[in-house]
Amino acid sequence: MITVAGLGFVGLTTALGLAEKGNIVYGFDVDNNKLQTIKNKKLPFFEAGMQEILEKHVNNNFKITQTLEDAVQNSKIIILCVGTPSDETGKADLKYIKSALDTILSSIKKDDKKIIVTKSTIPPSTTQKEIIPYIESKGFKTGVDIFVANNPEFLREGHAWDDFINPDRIVIGSNDDYAKEVMYQIYKTFEVPVHFVSLNTGEFIKYLSNTFLATLISYSNEMSIIADKIGEIDIKTAFKIFHEDKRWYGNPANMQTYAYPGCGFGGYCLPKDTQALVRKSLEFDYNPKILESVLKVNSEIKPHWISKIEKDVPKDSTLTILGLSFKPESDDIRQTPVSEIIRLLSEKGYKKIMAYDPISNDLFKKTYNFEIKYANTFEEAVNYSENIIIATGWKEFIQKKELLKNKNIYDLRYVL
Ligand SMILES: NC(=O)c1ccc[n+]([C@@H]2O[C@H](COP(=O)([O-])OP(=O)(O)OC[C@H]3O[C@@H](n4cnc5c(N)ncnc54)[C@H](O)[C@@H]3O)[C@@H](O)[C@H]2O)c1
């Protein structure tokens, strides 16, 4: 049995979805009007298809409770779906989470071994830094007499039921095997990938998703402002044609490779074209903040990697750099991010560097005047050093990754 605390969009959908899957679910909310509405088999908001589902499950698999105590006592899992609004400083306000925890914790005993799952959206590190200490401040030991997990929700209002019942994937953030096992029992019937990740990763994935979507929208709006300023640009048509790029549809090219971290973009086009549109936009009296930030982050990512390398690798060590072209399957080394990586490493005092690229060694050597060695083969490069920096995601490196076992690797492209 499961208790869902907070019966808003997410909580009620979750409660009904888990009831539909055959679980007995108790639902609780501090808003008595809402509880009464649901008890009367009326959906408290509009969401296509859910009224019938509500009528089917209320008082059957889905039980409304005015006092949380019985529900919590009878449940193995308690899912928090309360709101997490911004406080006056912009931080996620945990007051509803804490007040729900107060009620829940006062209803359970230590040897009940309950699992408390946060489905509300909470910023990365919140479970570890705030929820666990809060629970422990009430005399419980997490991982011993209470188990915690998070389970971010990706449903979209307007499609809530379908998104919940047919999700793309399920994410369980937990550092606890018992919690993972019990959560798996709930979700295995959904027949989609169930990913078990750390507490912080679980929370981070939700923000990865929402901030990316927000960025795309603001990016599109910034571009519409620039277009308006320049004039005689049919914005709607331009965006529709932009959407015909086959990279959106994944075959054979793929937009996913752009929404992926690395060590920055390079090559002939993205750096200069972004720069040129920033300049053009300034000429038309508009300061394009997103595009400027795009360039800024593109330069900041390189020193970020260097600081990670510097932390572990003494200055007199050898370093092997795999990949010189700005992207795999190309020998183009114009504005390749690795040139900045090598420049920064040299500036920091690393002198023993060997580089290898399947096809761009010569061109790179001719173009950039670095005092580094070049290897003729992958094997020669890998034998040179214990410290390996992967700067381009060439297939050869992935295919031969066995040879990189036991090396200290900086995978700047997250390809291994
Ligand atoms: N709405 C969405 O599309 C969506 C999607 C994914 C994730 N989320 C996240 O899910 C969480 C809930 O969002 P929502 O849209 O369902 O919010 P909501 O405001 O619709 O629902 C929250 C409910 O929690 C209740 N509540 C508050 N304190 C409580 C307590 N102590 N005990 C029991 N109930 C309590 C409120 O009365 C309310 O009914 C938020 O963290 C939100 O960011 C929302």
Coordinates of C-alpha atoms and ligand atoms in Angstrom, one line a residue:
M1 CA 0.0 0.0 0.0
I2 CA 1.1 3.5 -0.8
T3 CA 0.2 6.9 0.6
V4 CA 0.4 10.0 -1.6
A5 CA 0.6 13.3 0.3
G6 CA -0.5 16.3 -1.8
L7 CA -3.3 15.7 -4.4
G8 CA -2.6 18.4 -6.9
F9 CA -1.8 17.8 -10.6
V10 CA 1.1 15.5 -9.8
G11 CA -0.2 13.9 -6.7
L12 CA -3.7 13.0 -7.9
T13 CA -2.3 11.7 -11.2
T14 CA 0.3 9.6 -9.4
A15 CA -2.3 8.3 -6.9
L16 CA -4.7 7.3 -9.8
G17 CA -1.9 5.9 -11.9
L18 CA -0.6 3.7 -9.1
A19 CA -4.2 2.6 -8.3
E20 CA -4.8 1.8 -12.0
K21 CA -1.7 -0.4 -11.8
G22 CA -3.3 -2.5 -9.0
N23 CA -1.9 -0.8 -5.9
I24 CA -4.1 0.3 -2.9
V25 CA -3.4 4.0 -2.7
Y26 CA -4.3 6.4 0.1
G27 CA -4.5 10.1 -0.9
F28 CA -4.1 13.0 1.5
D29 CA -4.1 16.7 1.1
V30 CA -4.3 19.6 3.6
D31 CA -6.9 21.3 1.4
N32 CA -10.2 20.0 2.7
N33 CA -12.2 21.4 -0.1
K34 CA -10.0 19.6 -2.6
L35 CA -10.4 16.4 -0.6
Q36 CA -14.1 16.7 -0.6
T37 CA -14.3 17.4 -4.3
I38 CA -12.2 14.3 -5.0
K39 CA -14.3 12.2 -2.5
N40 CA -17.4 13.3 -4.5
K41 CA -15.7 11.9 -7.6
K42 CA -15.0 15.3 -9.2
L43 CA -11.6 16.1 -10.6
P44 CA -10.4 19.3 -9.0
F45 CA -8.8 20.5 -12.3
F46 CA -9.3 19.8 -16.0
E47 CA -7.2 17.0 -17.4
A48 CA -8.5 15.1 -20.4
G49 CA -9.5 11.5 -19.7
M50 CA -8.9 11.6 -15.9
Q51 CA -12.5 12.2 -14.7
E52 CA -13.4 8.6 -15.7
I53 CA -10.3 7.2 -14.1
L54 CA -11.2 9.1 -10.9
E55 CA -14.7 7.7 -10.9
K56 CA -13.3 4.2 -11.4
H57 CA -10.9 4.2 -8.6
V58 CA -12.2 6.5 -5.8
N59 CA -13.3 4.4 -2.9
N60 CA -12.0 1.3 -4.6
N61 CA -8.2 1.2 -5.1
F62 CA -7.9 4.9 -4.3
K63 CA -9.0 5.9 -0.8
I64 CA -9.3 9.5 0.4
T65 CA -8.2 10.1 3.9
Q66 CA -8.7 13.1 6.1
T67 CA -6.2 12.0 8.6
L68 CA -2.9 10.8 7.4
E69 CA -2.2 8.5 10.4
D70 CA -4.0 5.4 9.3
A71 CA -2.9 5.7 5.8
V72 CA 0.7 6.1 6.7
Q73 CA 0.6 3.3 9.2
N74 CA -0.8 1.0 6.5
S75 CA 1.6 2.0 3.8
K76 CA 5.1 0.8 3.0
I77 CA 5.7 3.8 0.8
I78 CA 4.8 7.5 1.3
I79 CA 5.1 9.7 -1.8
L80 CA 5.4 13.4 -1.3
C81 CA 3.7 15.4 -4.1
V82 CA 3.3 18.7 -2.3
G83 CA 4.2 22.0 -4.0
T84 CA 7.8 23.4 -3.9
P85 CA 7.3 27.1 -4.9
S86 CA 10.0 29.7 -4.9
D87 CA 10.6 31.6 -1.7
E88 CA 11.2 35.4 -1.8
T89 CA 14.9 34.9 -2.7
G90 CA 14.1 32.4 -5.6
K91 CA 15.1 29.3 -3.6
A92 CA 12.8 26.3 -3.7
D93 CA 10.7 26.7 -0.5
L94 CA 10.6 23.4 1.3
K95 CA 7.9 24.5 3.8
Y96 CA 5.2 22.1 2.4
I97 CA 7.7 19.2 2.3
K98 CA 8.6 19.9 5.9
S99 CA 5.1 20.2 7.1
A100 CA 4.1 17.0 5.3
L101 CA 7.1 15.3 6.8
D102 CA 6.1 16.5 10.3
T103 CA 2.7 14.8 9.9
I104 CA 4.1 11.7 8.4
L105 CA 6.9 11.3 10.9
S106 CA 4.6 11.8 13.9
S107 CA 2.5 8.9 12.6
I108 CA 5.3 6.3 12.3
K109 CA 7.5 4.3 14.6
K110 CA 11.2 3.5 14.0
D111 CA 10.7 -0.2 13.3
D112 CA 8.1 0.5 10.7
K113 CA 10.9 0.9 8.1
K114 CA 8.9 3.2 5.8
I115 CA 10.1 4.5 2.5
I116 CA 9.7 8.2 2.0
V117 CA 9.8 9.2 -1.6
T118 CA 9.9 12.8 -2.9
K119 CA 8.2 13.2 -6.2
S120 CA 7.9 17.0 -5.8
T121 CA 10.6 18.8 -7.8
I122 CA 13.5 19.6 -5.5
P123 CA 16.9 21.1 -6.5
P124 CA 19.9 18.7 -6.7
S125 CA 21.4 17.9 -3.2
T126 CA 18.1 18.8 -1.4
T127 CA 17.5 15.2 -0.2
Q128 CA 21.0 14.9 1.2
K129 CA 21.5 18.4 2.5
E130 CA 18.0 19.2 3.8
I131 CA 15.5 16.3 3.8
I132 CA 17.7 13.6 5.4
P133 CA 19.0 16.0 8.1
Y134 CA 15.4 17.2 8.7
I135 CA 14.2 13.5 9.2
E136 CA 17.1 12.8 11.4
S137 CA 16.5 15.8 13.5
K138 CA 13.2 14.1 14.4
G139 CA 15.0 11.1 15.9
F140 CA 15.0 8.7 12.9
K141 CA 18.1 7.2 11.3
T142 CA 17.9 7.1 7.5
G143 CA 19.0 3.9 6.0
V144 CA 18.1 2.1 9.3
D145 CA 14.6 3.0 10.4
I146 CA 13.5 5.1 7.5
F147 CA 14.5 4.9 3.8
V148 CA 14.6 7.8 1.4
A149 CA 14.4 8.2 -2.4
N150 CA 13.3 10.7 -5.0
N151 CA 11.3 9.9 -8.1
P152 CA 11.1 13.0 -10.4
E153 CA 8.0 13.4 -12.4
F154 CA 8.1 14.5 -16.0
L155 CA 4.4 14.7 -16.8
R156 CA 3.0 17.6 -18.8
E157 CA -0.2 19.3 -17.7
G158 CA -2.8 18.7 -20.4
H159 CA -1.3 15.2 -21.0
A160 CA -0.9 14.3 -17.4
W161 CA -2.6 10.9 -17.5
D162 CA -1.0 9.6 -20.7
D163 CA 2.4 10.9 -19.6
F164 CA 2.1 9.2 -16.2
I165 CA 0.8 5.9 -17.5
N166 CA 3.1 5.8 -20.6
P167 CA 6.3 7.5 -19.4
D168 CA 9.5 7.5 -21.5
R169 CA 11.5 6.4 -18.5
I170 CA 11.3 6.2 -14.7
V171 CA 14.0 7.7 -12.5
I172 CA 14.6 6.5 -8.9
G173 CA 17.2 8.5 -7.0
S174 CA 18.3 6.6 -3.9
N175 CA 21.5 5.5 -2.1
D176 CA 19.6 2.7 -0.5
D177 CA 19.2 -0.9 -1.9
Y178 CA 16.0 -1.6 0.1
A179 CA 14.3 1.6 -1.2
K180 CA 15.4 0.8 -4.8
E181 CA 14.0 -2.8 -4.6
V182 CA 10.6 -1.7 -3.2
M183 CA 10.3 1.1 -5.8
Y184 CA 11.2 -1.3 -8.5
Q185 CA 8.2 -3.5 -7.5
I186 CA 5.9 -0.5 -8.0
Y187 CA 7.3 0.6 -11.3
K188 CA 8.3 -2.7 -13.1
T189 CA 4.8 -3.0 -14.5
F190 CA 5.3 0.2 -16.5
E191 CA 7.5 -1.7 -18.9
V192 CA 9.9 1.2 -19.6
P193 CA 13.5 1.7 -18.4
V194 CA 13.7 2.2 -14.7
H195 CA 16.9 4.0 -13.9
F196 CA 18.4 3.8 -10.5
V197 CA 20.7 6.7 -9.8
S198 CA 22.1 8.5 -6.8
L199 CA 19.9 11.0 -4.9
N200 CA 21.7 14.0 -6.4
T201 CA 21.5 12.6 -9.9
G202 CA 17.8 11.9 -9.6
E203 CA 17.1 15.5 -8.6
F204 CA 19.5 16.8 -11.3
I205 CA 17.8 15.0 -14.1
K206 CA 14.5 16.9 -13.5
Y207 CA 16.3 20.3 -13.7
L208 CA 18.3 19.2 -16.7
S209 CA 15.1 18.7 -18.4
N210 CA 13.2 21.8 -17.3
T211 CA 16.0 24.3 -17.6
F212 CA 16.8 22.9 -21.1
L213 CA 13.2 23.4 -22.2
A214 CA 13.2 26.9 -20.6
T215 CA 16.5 27.8 -22.4
L216 CA 15.1 26.6 -25.8
I217 CA 12.1 28.9 -25.3
S218 CA 14.1 31.9 -24.3
Y219 CA 16.6 31.2 -27.0
S220 CA 13.8 31.2 -29.6
N221 CA 12.3 34.4 -28.1
E222 CA 15.7 36.1 -28.2
M223 CA 16.1 35.2 -31.8
S224 CA 12.6 36.6 -32.5
I225 CA 13.6 39.9 -30.9
I226 CA 16.8 40.0 -33.0
A227 CA 14.7 39.2 -36.1
D228 CA 12.2 42.0 -35.3
K229 CA 15.0 44.5 -34.8
I230 CA 16.7 43.7 -38.1
G231 CA 13.3 43.7 -39.8
E232 CA 11.8 42.1 -42.9
I233 CA 12.2 38.6 -41.4
D234 CA 9.2 36.3 -41.4
I235 CA 9.7 34.8 -38.0
K236 CA 7.1 32.1 -38.1
T237 CA 8.2 30.9 -41.5
A238 CA 11.8 31.0 -40.5
F239 CA 11.1 28.8 -37.4
K240 CA 9.0 26.3 -39.4
I241 CA 11.8 25.9 -41.9
F242 CA 14.3 25.6 -39.1
H243 CA 12.2 22.7 -37.8
E244 CA 12.7 20.8 -41.1
D245 CA 16.3 20.1 -40.2
K246 CA 16.5 16.4 -40.1
R247 CA 18.6 16.5 -36.9
W248 CA 15.3 17.2 -35.0
Y249 CA 14.0 13.8 -36.1
G250 CA 17.1 11.8 -35.2
N251 CA 17.8 10.0 -38.4
P252 CA 20.5 9.9 -39.7
A253 CA 21.7 12.9 -37.8
N254 CA 20.7 13.6 -34.2
M255 CA 19.9 16.7 -32.2
Q256 CA 20.8 14.8 -29.0
T257 CA 24.5 15.2 -29.8
Y258 CA 24.0 19.0 -29.3
A259 CA 22.2 18.6 -26.0
Y260 CA 25.2 16.9 -24.6
P261 CA 28.2 18.1 -22.6
G262 CA 31.8 18.3 -23.8
C263 CA 34.6 20.8 -23.9
G264 CA 32.8 23.4 -26.1
F265 CA 31.9 23.9 -29.7
G266 CA 34.5 24.7 -32.3
G267 CA 35.0 24.4 -36.1
Y268 CA 34.5 27.0 -38.7
C269 CA 30.8 27.8 -38.2
L270 CA 29.3 27.9 -34.7
P271 CA 31.9 30.2 -33.1
K272 CA 32.1 32.7 -35.8
D273 CA 28.4 32.7 -36.7
T274 CA 27.3 33.1 -33.1
Q275 CA 29.9 35.9 -32.7
A276 CA 28.7 37.6 -35.9
L277 CA 25.0 37.6 -34.9
V278 CA 25.9 39.1 -31.5
R279 CA 27.7 41.9 -33.3
K280 CA 24.8 42.4 -35.8
S281 CA 22.3 42.4 -33.0
L282 CA 24.3 45.1 -31.1
E283 CA 24.3 47.2 -34.3
F284 CA 20.5 47.1 -34.1
D285 CA 20.6 48.2 -30.4
Y286 CA 19.7 44.9 -28.9
N287 CA 22.0 43.1 -26.5
P288 CA 21.5 39.4 -27.1
K289 CA 22.0 38.0 -23.6
I290 CA 21.6 34.3 -24.4
L291 CA 24.0 34.4 -27.4
E292 CA 26.6 36.3 -25.4
S293 CA 26.2 33.7 -22.6
V294 CA 26.6 30.9 -25.1
L295 CA 30.0 32.3 -26.1
K296 CA 31.0 32.9 -22.5
V297 CA 30.1 29.4 -21.4
N298 CA 32.0 28.1 -24.4
S299 CA 35.1 29.7 -23.2
E300 CA 34.6 28.9 -19.5
I301 CA 34.2 25.1 -20.1
K302 CA 37.9 24.8 -21.1
P303 CA 39.4 26.3 -17.9
H304 CA 36.8 24.2 -16.0
W305 CA 38.3 21.0 -17.4
I306 CA 41.8 22.3 -16.8
S307 CA 41.0 22.8 -13.1
K308 CA 39.8 19.3 -12.9
I309 CA 43.0 18.0 -14.5
E310 CA 45.2 20.2 -12.3
K311 CA 43.7 18.9 -9.2
D312 CA 45.0 15.4 -9.8
V313 CA 47.9 15.6 -12.2
P314 CA 51.3 17.1 -11.1
K315 CA 52.8 19.6 -13.5
D316 CA 55.8 17.4 -14.3
S317 CA 53.6 14.5 -15.4
T318 CA 53.1 13.3 -19.0
L319 CA 49.8 13.9 -20.7
T320 CA 48.3 12.2 -23.7
I321 CA 45.7 14.0 -25.7
L322 CA 43.4 11.9 -27.9
G323 CA 41.7 13.8 -30.7
L324 CA 42.6 17.1 -32.4
S325 CA 39.8 17.7 -34.9
F326 CA 36.8 19.7 -33.7
K327 CA 34.6 16.7 -34.1
P328 CA 34.9 13.1 -35.1
E329 CA 34.7 12.0 -38.8
S330 CA 36.3 15.3 -39.8
D331 CA 39.9 16.6 -40.1
D332 CA 38.8 20.2 -39.6
I333 CA 40.9 21.7 -36.9
R334 CA 39.8 25.3 -37.2
Q335 CA 38.8 26.7 -33.8
T336 CA 39.1 23.2 -32.4
P337 CA 38.5 23.3 -28.6
V338 CA 41.6 21.1 -28.0
S339 CA 43.9 24.0 -29.2
E340 CA 42.7 26.0 -26.2
I341 CA 43.0 23.0 -23.9
I342 CA 46.6 22.6 -25.0
R343 CA 47.3 26.3 -24.7
L344 CA 45.9 26.4 -21.2
L345 CA 47.8 23.2 -20.1
S346 CA 51.1 24.7 -21.4
E347 CA 50.3 28.0 -19.6
K348 CA 49.8 26.0 -16.4
G349 CA 53.2 24.4 -16.8
Y350 CA 52.5 21.0 -18.4
K351 CA 55.4 20.4 -20.7
K352 CA 55.2 16.7 -21.5
I353 CA 52.3 16.4 -23.9
M354 CA 51.7 13.9 -26.7
A355 CA 48.8 14.2 -29.0
Y356 CA 47.2 11.8 -31.4
D357 CA 44.4 12.1 -34.0
P358 CA 43.5 9.4 -36.5
I359 CA 43.7 11.9 -39.4
S360 CA 44.5 15.5 -38.3
N361 CA 48.0 15.3 -36.7
D362 CA 49.8 16.9 -39.6
L363 CA 47.3 19.7 -40.2
F364 CA 47.1 20.5 -36.5
K365 CA 50.9 20.5 -36.2
K366 CA 51.2 22.9 -39.1
T367 CA 48.5 25.2 -38.0
Y368 CA 49.2 25.5 -34.3
N369 CA 52.7 26.0 -33.1
F370 CA 52.7 24.0 -29.9
E371 CA 55.8 22.4 -28.5
I372 CA 54.2 18.9 -28.1
K373 CA 54.9 15.5 -29.4
Y374 CA 52.7 13.7 -31.9
A375 CA 52.0 9.9 -31.9
N376 CA 51.6 8.0 -35.1
T377 CA 49.2 5.5 -33.5
F378 CA 46.7 5.3 -30.8
E379 CA 48.8 2.6 -29.1
E380 CA 51.9 4.9 -29.1
A381 CA 49.9 7.7 -27.6
V382 CA 48.3 5.6 -24.9
N383 CA 51.7 4.1 -23.9
Y384 CA 53.1 7.6 -23.5
S385 CA 51.2 8.5 -20.4
E386 CA 49.0 7.4 -17.5
N387 CA 46.9 10.6 -17.9
I388 CA 44.7 10.5 -20.9
I389 CA 42.6 13.4 -22.2
I390 CA 39.9 12.5 -24.7
A391 CA 39.2 15.7 -26.7
T392 CA 37.4 14.3 -29.7
G393 CA 35.0 11.5 -29.7
W394 CA 36.6 9.4 -32.4
K395 CA 35.2 5.8 -32.9
E396 CA 38.7 4.4 -32.7
F397 CA 39.1 5.6 -29.1
I398 CA 35.8 4.0 -28.1
Q399 CA 36.6 0.7 -29.9
K400 CA 40.0 0.5 -28.2
K401 CA 38.8 1.5 -24.8
E402 CA 40.2 -1.7 -23.3
L403 CA 43.6 -0.2 -23.8
L404 CA 42.6 2.7 -21.6
K405 CA 41.7 0.5 -18.6
N406 CA 43.5 1.6 -15.5
K407 CA 44.5 4.9 -17.0
N408 CA 43.6 8.3 -15.4
I409 CA 41.1 9.5 -18.0
Y410 CA 39.5 12.9 -18.6
D411 CA 36.8 12.1 -21.1
L412 CA 36.1 15.7 -22.3
R413 CA 33.4 14.4 -24.6
Y414 CA 31.7 11.8 -22.3
V415 CA 32.1 9.1 -24.9
L416 CA 33.6 6.2 -23.0
Ligands
LIG1 N1 2.4 20.6 -12.5 C1 3.3 19.9 -13.2 O1 3.2 19.9 -14.5 C2 4.5 19.3 -12.6 C3 5.2 18.3 -13.4 C4 6.2 17.7 -12.8 C5 6.6 18.0 -11.4 N2 5.9 18.9 -10.7 C6 6.3 19.2 -9.3 O2 5.4 18.4 -8.5 C7 5.1 19.1 -7.3 C8 3.6 19.3 -7.2 O3 3.2 20.1 -8.2 P1 1.6 20.3 -8.5 O4 1.5 21.0 -9.8 O5 0.9 19.0 -8.4 O6 1.2 21.3 -7.3 P2 -0.2 21.6 -6.8 O7 -0.1 22.9 -6.1 O8 -1.2 21.4 -7.8 O9 -0.4 20.5 -5.6 C9 0.2 20.5 -4.4 C10 -0.8 20.0 -3.4 O10 -0.1 19.7 -2.2 C11 -1.0 20.1 -1.1 N3 -0.3 20.2 0.2 C12 0.5 21.3 0.6 N4 1.0 21.0 1.8 C13 0.6 19.7 2.1 C14 0.9 18.9 3.3 N5 1.6 19.3 4.3 N6 0.3 17.6 3.2 C15 -0.4 17.2 2.2 N7 -0.7 18.0 1.1 C16 -0.2 19.2 1.1 C17 -1.7 21.3 -1.6 O11 -2.9 21.5 -0.9 C18 -1.9 21.0 -3.1 O12 -3.1 20.3 -3.3 C19 5.9 20.4 -7.4 O13 7.2 20.3 -6.8 C20 6.1 20.6 -8.9 O14 7.2 21.4 -9.2 C21 4.8 19.6 -11.3

